[in-house]
mmCIF file with all atom_site columns, N, CA and C in Angstrom:
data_model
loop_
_atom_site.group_PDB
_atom_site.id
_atom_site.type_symbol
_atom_site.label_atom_id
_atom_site.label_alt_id
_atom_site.label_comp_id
_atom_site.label_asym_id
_atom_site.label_entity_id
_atom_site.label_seq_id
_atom_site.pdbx_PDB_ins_code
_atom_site.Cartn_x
_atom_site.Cartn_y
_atom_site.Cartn_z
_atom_site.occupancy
_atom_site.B_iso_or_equiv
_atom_site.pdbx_formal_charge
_atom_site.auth_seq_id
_atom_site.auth_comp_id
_atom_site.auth_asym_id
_atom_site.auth_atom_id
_atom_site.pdbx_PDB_model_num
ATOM 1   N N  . UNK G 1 1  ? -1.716  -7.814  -17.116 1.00 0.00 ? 3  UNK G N  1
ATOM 2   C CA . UNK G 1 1  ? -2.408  -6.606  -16.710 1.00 0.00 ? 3  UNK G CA 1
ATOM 3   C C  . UNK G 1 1  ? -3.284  -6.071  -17.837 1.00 0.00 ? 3  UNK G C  1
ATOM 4   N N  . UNK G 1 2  ? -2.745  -6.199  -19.180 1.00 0.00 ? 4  UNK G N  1
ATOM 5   C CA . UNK G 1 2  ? -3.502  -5.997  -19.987 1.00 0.00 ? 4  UNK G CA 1
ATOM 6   C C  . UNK G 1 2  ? -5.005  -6.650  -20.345 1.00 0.00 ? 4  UNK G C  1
ATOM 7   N N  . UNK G 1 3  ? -4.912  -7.743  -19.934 1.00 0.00 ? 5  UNK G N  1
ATOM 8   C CA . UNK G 1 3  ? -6.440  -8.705  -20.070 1.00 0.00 ? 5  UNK G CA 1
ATOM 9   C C  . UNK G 1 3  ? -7.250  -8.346  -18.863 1.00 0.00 ? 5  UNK G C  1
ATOM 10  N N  . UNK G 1 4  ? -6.430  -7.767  -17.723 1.00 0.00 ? 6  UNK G N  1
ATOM 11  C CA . UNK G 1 4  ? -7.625  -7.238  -16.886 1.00 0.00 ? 6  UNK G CA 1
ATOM 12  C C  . UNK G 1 4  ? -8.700  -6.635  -16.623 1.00 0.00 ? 6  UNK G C  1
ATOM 13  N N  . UNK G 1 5  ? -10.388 -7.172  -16.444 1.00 0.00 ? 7  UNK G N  1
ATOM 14  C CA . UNK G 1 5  ? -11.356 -6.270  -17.240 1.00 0.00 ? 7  UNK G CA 1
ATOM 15  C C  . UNK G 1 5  ? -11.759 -5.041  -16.136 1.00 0.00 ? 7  UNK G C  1
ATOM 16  N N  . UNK G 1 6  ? -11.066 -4.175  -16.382 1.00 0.00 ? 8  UNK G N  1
ATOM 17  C CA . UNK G 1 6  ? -11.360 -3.349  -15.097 1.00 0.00 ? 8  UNK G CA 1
ATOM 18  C C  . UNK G 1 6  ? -11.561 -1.773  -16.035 1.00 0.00 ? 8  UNK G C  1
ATOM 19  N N  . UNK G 1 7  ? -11.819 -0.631  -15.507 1.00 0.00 ? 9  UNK G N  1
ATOM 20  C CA . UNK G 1 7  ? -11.721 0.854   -15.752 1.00 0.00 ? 9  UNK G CA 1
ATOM 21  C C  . UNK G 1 7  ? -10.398 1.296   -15.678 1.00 0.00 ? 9  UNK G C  1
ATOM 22  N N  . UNK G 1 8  ? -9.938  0.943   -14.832 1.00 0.00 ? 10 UNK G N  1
ATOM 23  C CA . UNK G 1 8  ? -8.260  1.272   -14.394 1.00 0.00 ? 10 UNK G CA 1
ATOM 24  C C  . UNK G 1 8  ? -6.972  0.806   -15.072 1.00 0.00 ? 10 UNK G C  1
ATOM 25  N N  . UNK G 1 9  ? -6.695  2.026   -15.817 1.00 0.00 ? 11 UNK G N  1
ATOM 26  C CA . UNK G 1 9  ? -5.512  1.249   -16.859 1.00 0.00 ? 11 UNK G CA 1
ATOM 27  C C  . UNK G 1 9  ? -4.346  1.125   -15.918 1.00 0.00 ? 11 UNK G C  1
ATOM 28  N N  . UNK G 1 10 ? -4.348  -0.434  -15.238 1.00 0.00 ? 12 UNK G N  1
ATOM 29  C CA . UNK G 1 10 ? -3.029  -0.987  -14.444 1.00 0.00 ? 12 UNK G CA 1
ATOM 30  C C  . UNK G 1 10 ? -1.751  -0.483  -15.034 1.00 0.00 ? 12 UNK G C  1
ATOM 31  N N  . UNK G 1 11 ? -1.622  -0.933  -16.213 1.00 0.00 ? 13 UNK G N  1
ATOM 32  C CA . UNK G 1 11 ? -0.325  -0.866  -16.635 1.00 0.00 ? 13 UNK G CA 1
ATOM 33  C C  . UNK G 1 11 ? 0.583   0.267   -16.795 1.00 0.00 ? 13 UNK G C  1
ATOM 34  N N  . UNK G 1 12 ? -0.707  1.489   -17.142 1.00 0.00 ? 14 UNK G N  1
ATOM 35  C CA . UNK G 1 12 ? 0.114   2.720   -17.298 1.00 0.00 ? 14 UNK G CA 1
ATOM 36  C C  . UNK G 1 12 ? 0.362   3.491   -15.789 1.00 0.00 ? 14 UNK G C  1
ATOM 37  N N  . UNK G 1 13 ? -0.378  2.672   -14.855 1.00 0.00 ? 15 UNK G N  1
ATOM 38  C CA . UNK G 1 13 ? -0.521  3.397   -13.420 1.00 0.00 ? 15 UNK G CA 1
ATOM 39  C C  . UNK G 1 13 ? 0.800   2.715   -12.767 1.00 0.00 ? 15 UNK G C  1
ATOM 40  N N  . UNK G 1 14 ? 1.304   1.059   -12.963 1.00 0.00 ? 16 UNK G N  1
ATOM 41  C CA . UNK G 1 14 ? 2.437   0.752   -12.961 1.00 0.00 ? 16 UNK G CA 1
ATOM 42  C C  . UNK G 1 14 ? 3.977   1.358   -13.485 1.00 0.00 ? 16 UNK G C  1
ATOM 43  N N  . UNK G 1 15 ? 3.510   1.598   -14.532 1.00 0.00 ? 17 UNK G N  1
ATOM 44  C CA . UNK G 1 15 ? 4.570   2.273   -15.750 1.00 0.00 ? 17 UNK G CA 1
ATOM 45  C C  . UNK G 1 15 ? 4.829   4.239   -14.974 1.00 0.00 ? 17 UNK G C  1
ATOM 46  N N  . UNK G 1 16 ? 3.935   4.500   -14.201 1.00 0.00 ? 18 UNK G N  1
ATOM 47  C CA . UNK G 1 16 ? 4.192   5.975   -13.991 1.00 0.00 ? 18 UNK G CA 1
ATOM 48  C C  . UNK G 1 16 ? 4.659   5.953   -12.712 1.00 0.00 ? 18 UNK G C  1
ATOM 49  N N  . UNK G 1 17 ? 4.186   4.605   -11.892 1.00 0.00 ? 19 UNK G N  1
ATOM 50  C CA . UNK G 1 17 ? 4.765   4.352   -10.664 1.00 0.00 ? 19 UNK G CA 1
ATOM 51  C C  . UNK G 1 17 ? 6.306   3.976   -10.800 1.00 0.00 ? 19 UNK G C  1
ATOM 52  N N  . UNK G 1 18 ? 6.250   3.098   -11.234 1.00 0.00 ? 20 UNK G N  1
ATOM 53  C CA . UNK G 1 18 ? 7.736   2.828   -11.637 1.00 0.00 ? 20 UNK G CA 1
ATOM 54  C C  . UNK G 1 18 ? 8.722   4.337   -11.715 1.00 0.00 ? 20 UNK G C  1
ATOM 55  N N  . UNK G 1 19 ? 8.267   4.799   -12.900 1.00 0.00 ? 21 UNK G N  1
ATOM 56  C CA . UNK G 1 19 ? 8.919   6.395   -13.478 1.00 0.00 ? 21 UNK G CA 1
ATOM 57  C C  . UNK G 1 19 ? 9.352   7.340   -12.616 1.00 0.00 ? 21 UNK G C  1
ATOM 58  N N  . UNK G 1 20 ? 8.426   6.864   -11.239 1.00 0.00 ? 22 UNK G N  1
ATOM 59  C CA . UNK G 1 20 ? 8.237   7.841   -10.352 1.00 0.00 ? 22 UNK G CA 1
ATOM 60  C C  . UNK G 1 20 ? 9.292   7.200   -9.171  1.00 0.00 ? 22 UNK G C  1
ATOM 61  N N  . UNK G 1 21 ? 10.060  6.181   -9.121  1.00 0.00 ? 23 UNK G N  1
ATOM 62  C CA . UNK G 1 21 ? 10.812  5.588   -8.272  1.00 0.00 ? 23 UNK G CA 1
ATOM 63  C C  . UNK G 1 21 ? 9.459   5.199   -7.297  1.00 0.00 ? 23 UNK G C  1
ATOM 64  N N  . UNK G 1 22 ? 8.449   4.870   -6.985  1.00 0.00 ? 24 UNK G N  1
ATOM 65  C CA . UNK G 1 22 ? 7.571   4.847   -5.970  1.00 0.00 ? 24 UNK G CA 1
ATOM 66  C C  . UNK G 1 22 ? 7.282   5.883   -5.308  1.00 0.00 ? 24 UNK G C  1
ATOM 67  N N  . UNK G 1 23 ? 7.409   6.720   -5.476  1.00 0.00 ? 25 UNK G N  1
ATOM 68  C CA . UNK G 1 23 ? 6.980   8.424   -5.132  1.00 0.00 ? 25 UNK G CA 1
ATOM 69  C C  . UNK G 1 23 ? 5.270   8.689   -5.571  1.00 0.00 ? 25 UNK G C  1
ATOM 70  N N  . UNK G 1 24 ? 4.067   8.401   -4.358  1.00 0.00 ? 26 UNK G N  1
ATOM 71  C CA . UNK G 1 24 ? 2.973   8.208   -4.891  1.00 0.00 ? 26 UNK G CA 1
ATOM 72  C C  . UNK G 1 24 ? 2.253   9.449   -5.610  1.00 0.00 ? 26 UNK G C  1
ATOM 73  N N  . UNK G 1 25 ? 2.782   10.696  -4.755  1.00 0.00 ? 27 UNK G N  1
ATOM 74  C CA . UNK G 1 25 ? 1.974   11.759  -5.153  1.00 0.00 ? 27 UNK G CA 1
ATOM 75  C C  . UNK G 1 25 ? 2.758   12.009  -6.320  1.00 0.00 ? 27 UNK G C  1
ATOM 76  N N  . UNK G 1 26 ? 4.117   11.996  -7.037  1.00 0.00 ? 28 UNK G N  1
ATOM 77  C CA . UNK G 1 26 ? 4.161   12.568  -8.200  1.00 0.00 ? 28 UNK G CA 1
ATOM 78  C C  . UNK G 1 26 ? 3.831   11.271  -9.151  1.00 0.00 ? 28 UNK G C  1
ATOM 79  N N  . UNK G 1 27 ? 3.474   10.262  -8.659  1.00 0.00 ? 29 UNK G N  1
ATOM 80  C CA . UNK G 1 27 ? 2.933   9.181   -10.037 1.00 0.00 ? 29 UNK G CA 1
ATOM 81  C C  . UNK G 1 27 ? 1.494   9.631   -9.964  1.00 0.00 ? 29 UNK G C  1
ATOM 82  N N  . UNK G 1 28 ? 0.973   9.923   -9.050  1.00 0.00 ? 30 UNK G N  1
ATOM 83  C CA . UNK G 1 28 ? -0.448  9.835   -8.928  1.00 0.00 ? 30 UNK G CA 1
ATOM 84  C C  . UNK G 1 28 ? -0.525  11.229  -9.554  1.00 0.00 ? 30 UNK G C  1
ATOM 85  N N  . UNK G 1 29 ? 0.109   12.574  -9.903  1.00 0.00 ? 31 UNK G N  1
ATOM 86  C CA . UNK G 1 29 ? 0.091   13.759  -10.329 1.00 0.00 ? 31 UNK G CA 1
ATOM 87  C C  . UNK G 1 29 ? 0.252   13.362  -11.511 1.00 0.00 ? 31 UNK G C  1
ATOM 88  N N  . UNK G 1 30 ? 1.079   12.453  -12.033 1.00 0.00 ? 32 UNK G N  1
ATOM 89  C CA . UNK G 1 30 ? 1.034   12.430  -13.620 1.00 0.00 ? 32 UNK G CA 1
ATOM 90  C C  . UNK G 1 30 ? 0.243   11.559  -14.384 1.00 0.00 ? 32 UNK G C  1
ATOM 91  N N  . UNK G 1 31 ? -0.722  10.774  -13.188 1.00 0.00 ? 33 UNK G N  1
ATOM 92  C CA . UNK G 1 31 ? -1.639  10.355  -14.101 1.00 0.00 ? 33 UNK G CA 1
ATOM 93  C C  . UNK G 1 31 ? -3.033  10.749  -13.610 1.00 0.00 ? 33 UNK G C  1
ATOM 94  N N  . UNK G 1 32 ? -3.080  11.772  -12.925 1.00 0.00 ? 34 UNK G N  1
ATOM 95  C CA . UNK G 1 32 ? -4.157  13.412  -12.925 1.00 0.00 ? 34 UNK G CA 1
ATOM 96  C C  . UNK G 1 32 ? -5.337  11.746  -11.827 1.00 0.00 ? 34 UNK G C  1
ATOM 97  N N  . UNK G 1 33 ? -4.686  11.017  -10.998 1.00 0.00 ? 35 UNK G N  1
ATOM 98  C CA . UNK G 1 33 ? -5.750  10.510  -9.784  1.00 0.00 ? 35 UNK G CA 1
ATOM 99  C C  . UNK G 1 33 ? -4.989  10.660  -8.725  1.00 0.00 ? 35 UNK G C  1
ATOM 100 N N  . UNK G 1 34 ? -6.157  10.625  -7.479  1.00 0.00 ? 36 UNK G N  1
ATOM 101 C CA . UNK G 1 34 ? -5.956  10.473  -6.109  1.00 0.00 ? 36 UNK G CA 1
ATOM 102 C C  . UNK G 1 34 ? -4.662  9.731   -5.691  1.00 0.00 ? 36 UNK G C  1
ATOM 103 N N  . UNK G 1 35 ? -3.391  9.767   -5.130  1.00 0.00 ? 37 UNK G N  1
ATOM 104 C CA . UNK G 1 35 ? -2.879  9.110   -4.355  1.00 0.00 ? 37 UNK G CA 1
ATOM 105 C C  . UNK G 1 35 ? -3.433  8.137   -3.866  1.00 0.00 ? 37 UNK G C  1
ATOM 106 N N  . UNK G 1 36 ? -4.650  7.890   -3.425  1.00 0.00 ? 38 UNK G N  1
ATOM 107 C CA . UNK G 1 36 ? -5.292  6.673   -2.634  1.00 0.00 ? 38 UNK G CA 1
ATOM 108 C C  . UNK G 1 36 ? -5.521  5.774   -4.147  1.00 0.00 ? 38 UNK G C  1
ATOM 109 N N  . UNK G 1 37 ? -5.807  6.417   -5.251  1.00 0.00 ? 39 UNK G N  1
ATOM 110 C CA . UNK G 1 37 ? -6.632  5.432   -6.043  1.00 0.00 ? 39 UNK G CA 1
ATOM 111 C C  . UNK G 1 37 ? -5.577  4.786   -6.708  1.00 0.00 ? 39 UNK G C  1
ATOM 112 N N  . UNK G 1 38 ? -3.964  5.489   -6.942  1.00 0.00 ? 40 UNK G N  1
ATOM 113 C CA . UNK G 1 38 ? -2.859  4.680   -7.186  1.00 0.00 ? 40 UNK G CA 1
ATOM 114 C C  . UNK G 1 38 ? -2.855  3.054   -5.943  1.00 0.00 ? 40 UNK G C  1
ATOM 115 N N  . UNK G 1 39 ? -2.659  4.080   -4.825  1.00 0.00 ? 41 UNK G N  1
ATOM 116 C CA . UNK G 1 39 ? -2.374  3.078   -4.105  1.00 0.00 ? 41 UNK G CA 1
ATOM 117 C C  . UNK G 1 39 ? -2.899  1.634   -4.242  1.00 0.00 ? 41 UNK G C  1
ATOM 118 N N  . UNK G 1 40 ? -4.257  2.123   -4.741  1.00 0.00 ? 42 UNK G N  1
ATOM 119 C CA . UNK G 1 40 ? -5.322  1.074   -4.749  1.00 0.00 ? 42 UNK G CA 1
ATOM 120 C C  . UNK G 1 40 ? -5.070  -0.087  -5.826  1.00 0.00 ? 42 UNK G C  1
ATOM 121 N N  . UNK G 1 41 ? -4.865  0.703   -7.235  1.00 0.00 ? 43 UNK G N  1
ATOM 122 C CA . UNK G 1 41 ? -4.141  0.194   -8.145  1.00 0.00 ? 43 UNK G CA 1
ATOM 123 C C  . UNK G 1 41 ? -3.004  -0.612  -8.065  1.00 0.00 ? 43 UNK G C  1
ATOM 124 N N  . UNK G 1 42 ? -1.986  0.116   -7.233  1.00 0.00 ? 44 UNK G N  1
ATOM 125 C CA . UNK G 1 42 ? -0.409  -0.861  -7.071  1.00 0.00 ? 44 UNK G CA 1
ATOM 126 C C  . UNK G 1 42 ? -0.577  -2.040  -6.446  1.00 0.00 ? 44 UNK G C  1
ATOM 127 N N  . UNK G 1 43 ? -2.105  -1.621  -5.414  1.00 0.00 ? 45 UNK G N  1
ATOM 128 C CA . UNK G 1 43 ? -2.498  -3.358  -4.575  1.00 0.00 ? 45 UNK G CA 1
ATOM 129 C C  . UNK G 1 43 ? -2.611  -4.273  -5.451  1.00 0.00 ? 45 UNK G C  1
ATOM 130 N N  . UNK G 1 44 ? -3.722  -3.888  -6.518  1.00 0.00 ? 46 UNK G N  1
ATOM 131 C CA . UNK G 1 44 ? -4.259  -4.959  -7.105  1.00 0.00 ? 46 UNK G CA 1
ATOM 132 C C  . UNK G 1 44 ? -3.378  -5.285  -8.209  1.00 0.00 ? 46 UNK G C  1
ATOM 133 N N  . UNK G 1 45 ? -2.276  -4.526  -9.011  1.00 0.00 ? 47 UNK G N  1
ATOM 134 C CA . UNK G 1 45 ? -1.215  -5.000  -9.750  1.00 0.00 ? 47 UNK G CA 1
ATOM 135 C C  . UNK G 1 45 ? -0.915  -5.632  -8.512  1.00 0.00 ? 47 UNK G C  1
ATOM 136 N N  . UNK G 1 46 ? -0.432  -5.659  -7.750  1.00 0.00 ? 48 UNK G N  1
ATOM 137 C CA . UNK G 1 46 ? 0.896   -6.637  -7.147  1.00 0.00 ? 48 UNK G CA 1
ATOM 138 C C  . UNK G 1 46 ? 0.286   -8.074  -6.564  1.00 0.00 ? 48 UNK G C  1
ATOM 139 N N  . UNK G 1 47 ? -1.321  -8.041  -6.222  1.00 0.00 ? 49 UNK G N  1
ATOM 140 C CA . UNK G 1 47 ? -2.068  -9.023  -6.354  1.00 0.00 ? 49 UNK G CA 1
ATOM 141 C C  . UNK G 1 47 ? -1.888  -10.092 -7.366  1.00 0.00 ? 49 UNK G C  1
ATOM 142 N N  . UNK G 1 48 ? -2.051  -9.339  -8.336  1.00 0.00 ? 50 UNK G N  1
ATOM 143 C CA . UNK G 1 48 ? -2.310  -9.927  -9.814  1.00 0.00 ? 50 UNK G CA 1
ATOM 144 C C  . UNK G 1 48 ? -1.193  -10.636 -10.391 1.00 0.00 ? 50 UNK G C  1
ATOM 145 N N  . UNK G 1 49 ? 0.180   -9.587  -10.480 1.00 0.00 ? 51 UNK G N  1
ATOM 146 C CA . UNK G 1 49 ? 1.446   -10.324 -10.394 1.00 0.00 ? 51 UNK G CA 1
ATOM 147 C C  . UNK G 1 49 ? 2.084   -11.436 -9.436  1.00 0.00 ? 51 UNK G C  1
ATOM 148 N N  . UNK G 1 50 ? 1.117   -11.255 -8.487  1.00 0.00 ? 52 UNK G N  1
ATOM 149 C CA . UNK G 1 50 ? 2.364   -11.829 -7.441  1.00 0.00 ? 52 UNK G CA 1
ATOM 150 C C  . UNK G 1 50 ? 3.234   -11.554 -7.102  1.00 0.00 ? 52 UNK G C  1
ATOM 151 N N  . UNK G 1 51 ? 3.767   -9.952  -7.191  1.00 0.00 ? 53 UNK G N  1
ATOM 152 C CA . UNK G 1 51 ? 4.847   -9.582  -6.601  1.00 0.00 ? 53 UNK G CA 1
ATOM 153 C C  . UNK G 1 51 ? 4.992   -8.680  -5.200  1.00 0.00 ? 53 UNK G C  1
ATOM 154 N N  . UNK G 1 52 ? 5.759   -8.419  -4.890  1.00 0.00 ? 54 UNK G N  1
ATOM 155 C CA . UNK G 1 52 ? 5.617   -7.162  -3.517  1.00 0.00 ? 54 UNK G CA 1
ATOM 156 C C  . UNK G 1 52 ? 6.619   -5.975  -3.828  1.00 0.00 ? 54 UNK G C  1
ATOM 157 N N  . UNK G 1 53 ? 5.512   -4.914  -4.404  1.00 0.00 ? 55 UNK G N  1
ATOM 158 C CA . UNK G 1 53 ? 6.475   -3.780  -5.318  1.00 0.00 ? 55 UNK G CA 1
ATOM 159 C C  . UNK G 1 53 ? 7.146   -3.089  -4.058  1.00 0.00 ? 55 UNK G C  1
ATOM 160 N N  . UNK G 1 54 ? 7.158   -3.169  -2.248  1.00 0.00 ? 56 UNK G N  1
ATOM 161 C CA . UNK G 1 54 ? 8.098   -2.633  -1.905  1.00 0.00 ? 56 UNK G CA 1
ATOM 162 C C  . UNK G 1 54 ? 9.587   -3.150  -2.212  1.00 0.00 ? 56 UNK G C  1
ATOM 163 N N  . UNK G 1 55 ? 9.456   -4.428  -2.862  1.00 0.00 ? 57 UNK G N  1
ATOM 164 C CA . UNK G 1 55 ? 10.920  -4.822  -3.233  1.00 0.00 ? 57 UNK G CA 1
ATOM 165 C C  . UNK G 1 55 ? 11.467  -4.137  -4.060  1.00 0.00 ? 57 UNK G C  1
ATOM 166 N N  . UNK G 1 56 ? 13.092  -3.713  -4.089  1.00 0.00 ? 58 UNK G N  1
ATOM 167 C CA . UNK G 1 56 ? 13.657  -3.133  -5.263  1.00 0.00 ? 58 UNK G CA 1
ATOM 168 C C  . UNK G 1 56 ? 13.522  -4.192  -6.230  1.00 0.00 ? 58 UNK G C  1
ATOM 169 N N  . UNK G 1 57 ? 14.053  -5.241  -6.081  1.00 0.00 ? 59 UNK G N  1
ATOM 170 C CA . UNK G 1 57 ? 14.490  -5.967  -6.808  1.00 0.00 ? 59 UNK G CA 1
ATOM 171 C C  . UNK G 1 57 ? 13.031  -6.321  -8.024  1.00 0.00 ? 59 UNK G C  1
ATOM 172 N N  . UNK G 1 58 ? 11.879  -6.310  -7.209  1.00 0.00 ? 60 UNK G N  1
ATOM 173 C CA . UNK G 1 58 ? 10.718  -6.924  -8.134  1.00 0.00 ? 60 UNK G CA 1
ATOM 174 C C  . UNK G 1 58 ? 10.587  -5.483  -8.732  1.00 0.00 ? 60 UNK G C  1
ATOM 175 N N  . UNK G 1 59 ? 10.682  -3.986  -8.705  1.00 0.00 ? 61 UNK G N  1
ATOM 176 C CA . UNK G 1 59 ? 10.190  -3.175  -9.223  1.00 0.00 ? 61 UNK G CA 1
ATOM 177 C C  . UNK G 1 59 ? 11.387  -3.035  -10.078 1.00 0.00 ? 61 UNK G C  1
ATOM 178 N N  . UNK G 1 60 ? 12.461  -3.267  -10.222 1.00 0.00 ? 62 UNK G N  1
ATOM 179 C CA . UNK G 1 60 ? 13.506  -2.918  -11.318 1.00 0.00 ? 62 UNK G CA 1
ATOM 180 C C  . UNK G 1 60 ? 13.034  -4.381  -12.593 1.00 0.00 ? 62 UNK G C  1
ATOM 181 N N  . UNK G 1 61 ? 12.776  -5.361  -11.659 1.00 0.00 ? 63 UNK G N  1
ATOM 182 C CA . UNK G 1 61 ? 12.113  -6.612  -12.787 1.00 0.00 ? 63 UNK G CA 1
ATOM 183 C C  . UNK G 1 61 ? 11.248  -6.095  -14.175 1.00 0.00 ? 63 UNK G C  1
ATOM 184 N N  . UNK G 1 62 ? 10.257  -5.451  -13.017 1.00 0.00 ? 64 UNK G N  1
ATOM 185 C CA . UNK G 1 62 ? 8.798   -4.942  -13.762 1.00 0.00 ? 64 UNK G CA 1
ATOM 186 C C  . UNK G 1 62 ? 9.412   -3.692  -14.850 1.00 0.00 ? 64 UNK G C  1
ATOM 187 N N  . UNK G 1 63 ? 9.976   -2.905  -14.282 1.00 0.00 ? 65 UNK G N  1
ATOM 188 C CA . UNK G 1 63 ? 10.849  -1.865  -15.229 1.00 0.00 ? 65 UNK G CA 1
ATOM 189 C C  . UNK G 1 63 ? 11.352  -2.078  -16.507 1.00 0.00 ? 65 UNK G C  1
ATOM 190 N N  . UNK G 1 64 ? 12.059  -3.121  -16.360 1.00 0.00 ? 66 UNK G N  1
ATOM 191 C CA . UNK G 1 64 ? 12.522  -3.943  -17.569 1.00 0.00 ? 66 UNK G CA 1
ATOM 192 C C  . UNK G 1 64 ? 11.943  -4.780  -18.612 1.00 0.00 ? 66 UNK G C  1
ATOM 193 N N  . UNK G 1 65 ? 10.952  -5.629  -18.208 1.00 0.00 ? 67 UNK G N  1
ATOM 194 C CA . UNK G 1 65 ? 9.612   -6.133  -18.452 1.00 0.00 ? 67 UNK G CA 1
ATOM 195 C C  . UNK G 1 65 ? 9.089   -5.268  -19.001 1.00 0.00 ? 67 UNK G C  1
ATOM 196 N N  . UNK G 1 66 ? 8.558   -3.744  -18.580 1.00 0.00 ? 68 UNK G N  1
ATOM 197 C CA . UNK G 1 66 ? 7.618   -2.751  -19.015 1.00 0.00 ? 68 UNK G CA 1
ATOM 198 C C  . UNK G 1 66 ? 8.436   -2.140  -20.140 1.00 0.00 ? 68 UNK G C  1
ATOM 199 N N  . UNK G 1 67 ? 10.021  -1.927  -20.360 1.00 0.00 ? 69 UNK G N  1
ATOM 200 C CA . UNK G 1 67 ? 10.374  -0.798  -21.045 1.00 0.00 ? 69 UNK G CA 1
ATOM 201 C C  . UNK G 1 67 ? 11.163  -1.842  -22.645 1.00 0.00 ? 69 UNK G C  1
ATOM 202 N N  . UNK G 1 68 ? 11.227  -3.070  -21.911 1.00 0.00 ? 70 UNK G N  1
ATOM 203 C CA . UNK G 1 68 ? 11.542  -4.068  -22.944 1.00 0.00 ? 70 UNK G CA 1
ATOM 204 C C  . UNK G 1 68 ? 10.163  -4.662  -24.150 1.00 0.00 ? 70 UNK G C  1
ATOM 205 N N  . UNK G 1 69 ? 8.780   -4.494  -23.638 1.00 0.00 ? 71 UNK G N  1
ATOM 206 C CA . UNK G 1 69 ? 8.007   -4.907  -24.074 1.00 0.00 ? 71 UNK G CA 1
ATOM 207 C C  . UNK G 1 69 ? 7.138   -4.058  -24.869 1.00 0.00 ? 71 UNK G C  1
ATOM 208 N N  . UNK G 1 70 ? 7.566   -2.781  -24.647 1.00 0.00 ? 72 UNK G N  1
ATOM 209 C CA . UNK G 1 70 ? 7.362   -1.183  -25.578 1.00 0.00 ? 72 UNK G CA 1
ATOM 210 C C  . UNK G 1 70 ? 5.890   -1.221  -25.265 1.00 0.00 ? 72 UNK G C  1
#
C-alpha cells in the first residue's frame, strides 16, 4: 500500500478503519473524509491486497500486520 502512487494515503485510511472495528462514519470522521471516499479507499485496498475486509478473519490479519510493522 505504501508504493501505491495515488493522493490517498491507503494505509492510514486502513489503519483508522481497522481502529474503527469497520464503523465507516467514525473512521471516515477521524480521518476528516466523506464516508463514500473511505469506502472508496477500502475498495481499492482490498483490490490491491486481495483480501475481502468484510471478513473478520482478514481484518484481524491486517490489524496485526499494521500494528506489528509500526
Amino acid at each position: 500500500l505504501r508504493e501505491y502512487g495515488s493522493r490517498a494515503d491507503l494505509l492510514e485510511s486502513l489503519r483508522a478503519y481497522l481502529a474503527c472495528n469497520g464503523h465507516w462514519d467514525a473512521a471516515a470522521q477521524r480521518l476528516g473524509v466523506h464516508r463514500h471516499t473511505l469506502r472508496y479507499r477500502m475498495r481499492r485496498v482490498a483490490e490491491l491486497l486481495g483480501r475481502d475486509l468484510d471478513d473478520p478473519g482478514a481484518r484481524a490479519e491486517l490489524w496485526v500486520a499494521l500494528t506489528t510493522a509500526g
